[in-house]
mmCIF file of C-alpha atoms in Angstrom:
data_model
loop_
_atom_site.group_PDB
_atom_site.id
_atom_site.type_symbol
_atom_site.label_atom_id
_atom_site.label_comp_id
_atom_site.label_asym_id
_atom_site.label_seq_id
_atom_site.Cartn_x
_atom_site.Cartn_y
_atom_site.Cartn_z
ATOM 1 C CA UNK A 1 71.279 -10.954 -154.273
ATOM 2 C CA UNK A 2 68.122 -9.819 -156.097
ATOM 3 C CA UNK A 3 66.639 -13.271 -155.493
ATOM 4 C CA UNK A 4 67.115 -12.879 -151.739
ATOM 5 C CA UNK A 5 65.462 -9.457 -151.818
ATOM 6 C CA UNK A 6 62.525 -10.786 -153.816
ATOM 7 C CA UNK A 7 62.118 -13.756 -151.476
ATOM 8 C CA UNK A 8 62.183 -11.462 -148.454
ATOM 9 C CA UNK A 9 59.603 -9.146 -150.058
ATOM 10 C CA UNK A 10 57.278 -12.086 -150.832
ATOM 11 C CA UNK A 11 57.717 -13.441 -147.311
ATOM 12 C CA UNK A 12 56.837 -10.062 -145.794
ATOM 13 C CA UNK A 13 53.777 -9.744 -148.052
ATOM 14 C CA UNK A 14 52.561 -13.166 -146.993
ATOM 15 C CA UNK A 15 53.187 -12.557 -143.294
ATOM 16 C CA UNK A 16 51.422 -9.187 -143.418
ATOM 17 C CA UNK A 17 48.357 -10.752 -145.036
ATOM 18 C CA UNK A 18 47.928 -13.622 -142.580
ATOM 19 C CA UNK A 19 44.989 -13.246 -140.238
ATOM 20 C CA UNK A 20 45.082 -15.381 -137.128
ATOM 21 C CA UNK A 21 41.618 -16.385 -136.016
ATOM 22 C CA UNK A 22 40.889 -18.020 -132.692
ATOM 23 C CA UNK A 23 37.146 -18.395 -132.119
ATOM 24 C CA UNK A 24 36.199 -18.306 -128.440
ATOM 25 C CA UNK A 25 33.387 -20.818 -128.358
ATOM 26 C CA UNK A 26 33.530 -23.809 -130.690
ATOM 27 C CA UNK A 27 31.415 -26.866 -129.932
ATOM 28 C CA UNK A 28 33.335 -30.069 -129.142
ATOM 29 C CA UNK A 29 31.900 -31.800 -132.219
ATOM 30 C CA UNK A 30 32.866 -29.017 -134.667
ATOM 31 C CA UNK A 31 33.227 -29.338 -137.570
ATOM 32 C CA UNK A 32 30.455 -31.900 -137.955
ATOM 33 C CA UNK A 33 31.658 -35.145 -139.532
ATOM 34 C CA UNK A 34 29.084 -35.043 -142.342
ATOM 35 C CA UNK A 35 29.756 -31.419 -143.306
ATOM 36 C CA UNK A 36 32.704 -29.849 -145.071
ATOM 37 C CA UNK A 37 34.825 -27.232 -143.339
ATOM 38 C CA UNK A 38 33.792 -23.635 -144.039
ATOM 39 C CA UNK A 39 34.919 -20.511 -142.205
ATOM 40 C CA UNK A 40 34.263 -16.814 -142.763
ATOM 41 C CA UNK A 41 35.638 -13.820 -140.862
ATOM 42 C CA UNK A 42 36.572 -10.271 -141.746
ATOM 43 C CA UNK A 43 39.188 -10.552 -144.496
ATOM 44 C CA UNK A 44 39.222 -14.368 -144.524
ATOM 45 C CA UNK A 45 37.231 -17.045 -146.298
ATOM 46 C CA UNK A 46 38.052 -20.751 -146.240
ATOM 47 C CA UNK A 47 36.071 -23.714 -147.519
ATOM 48 C CA UNK A 48 36.604 -27.389 -148.271
ATOM 49 C CA UNK A 49 35.362 -28.655 -151.631
ATOM 50 C CA UNK A 50 35.571 -31.853 -153.653
ATOM 51 C CA UNK A 51 37.589 -31.791 -156.840
ATOM 52 C CA UNK A 52 35.435 -33.035 -159.694
ATOM 53 C CA UNK A 53 36.819 -35.927 -161.689
ATOM 54 C CA UNK A 54 35.966 -36.579 -165.331
ATOM 55 C CA UNK A 55 36.204 -35.221 -168.813
ATOM 56 C CA UNK A 56 36.612 -31.536 -169.377
ATOM 57 C CA UNK A 57 37.713 -28.480 -167.501
ATOM 58 C CA UNK A 58 36.098 -27.904 -164.082
ATOM 59 C CA UNK A 59 35.983 -24.604 -162.196
ATOM 60 C CA UNK A 60 35.679 -23.608 -158.547
ATOM 61 C CA UNK A 61 35.667 -19.933 -157.513
ATOM 62 C CA UNK A 62 34.947 -17.747 -154.525
ATOM 63 C CA UNK A 63 34.802 -14.014 -153.817
ATOM 64 C CA UNK A 64 36.110 -11.976 -150.872
ATOM 65 C CA UNK A 65 35.006 -8.463 -149.898
ATOM 66 C CA UNK A 66 32.965 -8.139 -153.121
ATOM 67 C CA UNK A 67 36.291 -7.070 -154.675
ATOM 68 C CA UNK A 68 38.544 -10.080 -155.114
ATOM 69 C CA UNK A 69 37.652 -13.330 -156.876
ATOM 70 C CA UNK A 70 39.887 -16.352 -157.123
ATOM 71 C CA UNK A 71 39.047 -18.975 -159.736
ATOM 72 C CA UNK A 72 40.603 -22.432 -159.881
ATOM 73 C CA UNK A 73 40.191 -24.229 -163.204
ATOM 74 C CA UNK A 74 41.487 -27.777 -163.496
ATOM 75 C CA UNK A 75 41.156 -31.002 -165.395
ATOM 76 C CA UNK A 76 41.507 -34.420 -163.772
ATOM 77 C CA UNK A 77 40.591 -37.189 -166.250
ATOM 78 C CA UNK A 78 40.304 -40.030 -163.700
ATOM 79 C CA UNK A 79 40.852 -40.918 -160.071
ATOM 80 C CA UNK A 80 39.099 -40.883 -156.727
ATOM 81 C CA UNK A 81 37.493 -37.671 -155.480
ATOM 82 C CA UNK A 82 39.652 -35.678 -153.070
ATOM 83 C CA UNK A 83 38.640 -32.906 -150.709
ATOM 84 C CA UNK A 84 40.720 -29.755 -151.091
ATOM 85 C CA UNK A 85 40.655 -26.444 -149.211
ATOM 86 C CA UNK A 86 40.212 -23.059 -150.871
ATOM 87 C CA UNK A 87 41.294 -20.030 -148.799
ATOM 88 C CA UNK A 88 41.103 -16.333 -149.664
ATOM 89 C CA UNK A 89 42.712 -13.754 -147.426
ATOM 90 C CA UNK A 90 43.389 -10.020 -147.392
ATOM 91 C CA UNK A 91 45.807 -7.753 -145.577
ATOM 92 C CA UNK A 92 44.207 -5.591 -142.884
ATOM 93 C CA UNK A 93 44.650 -2.481 -145.050
ATOM 94 C CA UNK A 94 43.233 -4.279 -148.144
ATOM 95 C CA UNK A 95 46.494 -3.634 -150.026
ATOM 96 C CA UNK A 96 46.930 -7.286 -150.999
ATOM 97 C CA UNK A 97 44.910 -10.452 -151.435
ATOM 98 C CA UNK A 98 45.986 -14.067 -151.466
ATOM 99 C CA UNK A 99 44.424 -17.279 -152.663
ATOM 100 C CA UNK A 100 45.366 -20.843 -151.695
ATOM 101 C CA UNK A 101 44.073 -24.124 -153.097
ATOM 102 C CA UNK A 102 45.535 -27.157 -151.360
ATOM 103 C CA UNK A 103 45.062 -30.692 -150.228
ATOM 104 C CA UNK A 104 44.660 -30.220 -146.457
ATOM 105 C CA UNK A 105 46.276 -32.542 -143.985
ATOM 106 C CA UNK A 106 49.444 -34.585 -143.994
ATOM 107 C CA UNK A 107 48.779 -36.613 -147.157
ATOM 108 C CA UNK A 108 49.774 -35.600 -150.668
ATOM 109 C CA UNK A 109 47.309 -35.531 -153.506
ATOM 110 C CA UNK A 110 47.095 -38.818 -155.386
ATOM 111 C CA UNK A 111 45.403 -37.235 -158.397
ATOM 112 C CA UNK A 112 46.989 -36.809 -161.789
ATOM 113 C CA UNK A 113 45.984 -33.373 -163.051
ATOM 114 C CA UNK A 114 45.961 -32.805 -166.789
ATOM 115 C CA UNK A 115 46.075 -29.015 -166.319
ATOM 116 C CA UNK A 116 45.421 -26.264 -163.783
ATOM 117 C CA UNK A 117 44.998 -22.500 -163.697
ATOM 118 C CA UNK A 118 44.416 -20.091 -160.806
ATOM 119 C CA UNK A 119 42.984 -16.760 -162.012
ATOM 120 C CA UNK A 120 42.863 -13.631 -159.862
ATOM 121 C CA UNK A 121 40.064 -11.178 -160.641
ATOM 122 C CA UNK A 122 39.544 -7.671 -159.253
ATOM 123 C CA UNK A 123 43.173 -6.926 -158.416
ATOM 124 C CA UNK A 124 45.729 -4.829 -160.244
ATOM 125 C CA UNK A 125 48.894 -6.887 -160.090
ATOM 126 C CA UNK A 126 49.821 -10.476 -159.360
ATOM 127 C CA UNK A 127 52.865 -10.234 -157.162
ATOM 128 C CA UNK A 128 53.755 -13.868 -156.613
ATOM 129 C CA UNK A 129 52.496 -17.329 -157.440
ATOM 130 C CA UNK A 130 53.735 -20.821 -156.824
ATOM 131 C CA UNK A 131 52.651 -24.408 -157.419
ATOM 132 C CA UNK A 132 53.783 -27.373 -155.351
ATOM 133 C CA UNK A 133 54.021 -31.050 -156.238
ATOM 134 C CA UNK A 134 54.451 -32.080 -152.617
ATOM 135 C CA UNK A 135 53.148 -29.625 -150.003
ATOM 136 C CA UNK A 136 56.639 -28.331 -149.222
ATOM 137 C CA UNK A 137 58.379 -28.801 -152.596
ATOM 138 C CA UNK A 138 57.763 -26.351 -155.437
ATOM 139 C CA UNK A 139 57.111 -27.690 -158.897
ATOM 140 C CA UNK A 140 60.043 -27.161 -161.243
ATOM 141 C CA UNK A 141 59.797 -23.747 -162.941
ATOM 142 C CA UNK A 142 59.470 -25.405 -166.354
ATOM 143 C CA UNK A 143 56.128 -27.063 -165.369
ATOM 144 C CA UNK A 144 54.117 -23.889 -164.659
ATOM 145 C CA UNK A 145 54.127 -20.126 -165.174
ATOM 146 C CA UNK A 146 53.055 -16.970 -163.400
ATOM 147 C CA UNK A 147 51.398 -14.813 -166.063
ATOM 148 C CA UNK A 148 51.318 -11.249 -164.727
ATOM 149 C CA UNK A 149 49.485 -9.959 -167.808
ATOM 150 C CA UNK A 150 46.565 -12.380 -167.416
ATOM 151 C CA UNK A 151 46.768 -12.531 -163.594
ATOM 152 C CA UNK A 152 47.204 -16.329 -163.574
ATOM 153 C CA UNK A 153 49.311 -19.153 -162.240
ATOM 154 C CA UNK A 154 48.948 -21.995 -164.731
ATOM 155 C CA UNK A 155 50.415 -25.310 -165.836
ATOM 156 C CA UNK A 156 52.427 -25.323 -169.036
ATOM 157 C CA UNK A 157 51.005 -27.659 -171.706
ATOM 158 C CA UNK A 158 53.361 -30.508 -172.492
ATOM 159 C CA UNK A 159 55.630 -29.634 -169.545
ATOM 160 C CA UNK A 160 53.404 -30.161 -166.482
ATOM 161 C CA UNK A 161 53.821 -33.712 -165.173
ATOM 162 C CA UNK A 162 50.408 -33.868 -163.448
ATOM 163 C CA UNK A 163 51.251 -33.880 -159.741
ATOM 164 C CA UNK A 164 50.093 -30.959 -157.584
ATOM 165 C CA UNK A 165 49.254 -30.637 -153.875
ATOM 166 C CA UNK A 166 49.166 -26.856 -153.373
ATOM 167 C CA UNK A 167 48.778 -23.708 -155.436
ATOM 168 C CA UNK A 168 48.835 -20.104 -154.280
ATOM 169 C CA UNK A 169 49.056 -16.526 -155.484
ATOM 170 C CA UNK A 170 49.433 -13.095 -153.914
ATOM 171 C CA UNK A 171 48.072 -9.983 -155.621
ATOM 172 C CA UNK A 172 48.435 -6.289 -154.923
ATOM 173 C CA UNK A 173 45.784 -3.608 -155.044
ATOM 174 C CA UNK A 174 46.855 -0.168 -156.179
ATOM 175 C CA UNK A 175 44.989 2.578 -154.426
ATOM 176 C CA UNK A 176 45.182 6.072 -155.866
ATOM 177 C CA UNK A 177 47.406 8.415 -153.852
ATOM 178 C CA UNK A 178 45.703 11.480 -152.537
ATOM 179 C CA UNK A 179 47.503 14.779 -152.529
ATOM 180 C CA UNK A 180 47.771 16.405 -149.150
#
């Protein structure tokens, strides 16, 4: 029963933090074919980026509201470059932030990751995190961990099998209560 309550709480947190954006005037040729997708609005930042392939740990990070930073660290020893999307979002009342890193579109990632870690900076508590092998199928719990102390969602060395298509985390901000 506790699992159902936790799932419902996470669902409500995610739904409350989603911002629906419908720009009025977009040109017919947007986004341009030679440019990567990038969108900014109040409480929302989204950008396409290319995962770097090669030796060593690579990092991609972005900031939202000069408060919240999401950092994706990963290692992909070999493969073809893929474009992924990085999205940061906040609830209207700034009580929570979320970060998504995913392979956009209908195709799964073909890359074999050696490791990954999503770090949340500037928030007080990581509330939920999840990694997906296929876009709609969570990785088995033994392949990754949500580290509330370090504010991270990370692969587990020796357990992670290398396949990931989506990674996300939700964090809470604690605002001091004012006495009336």
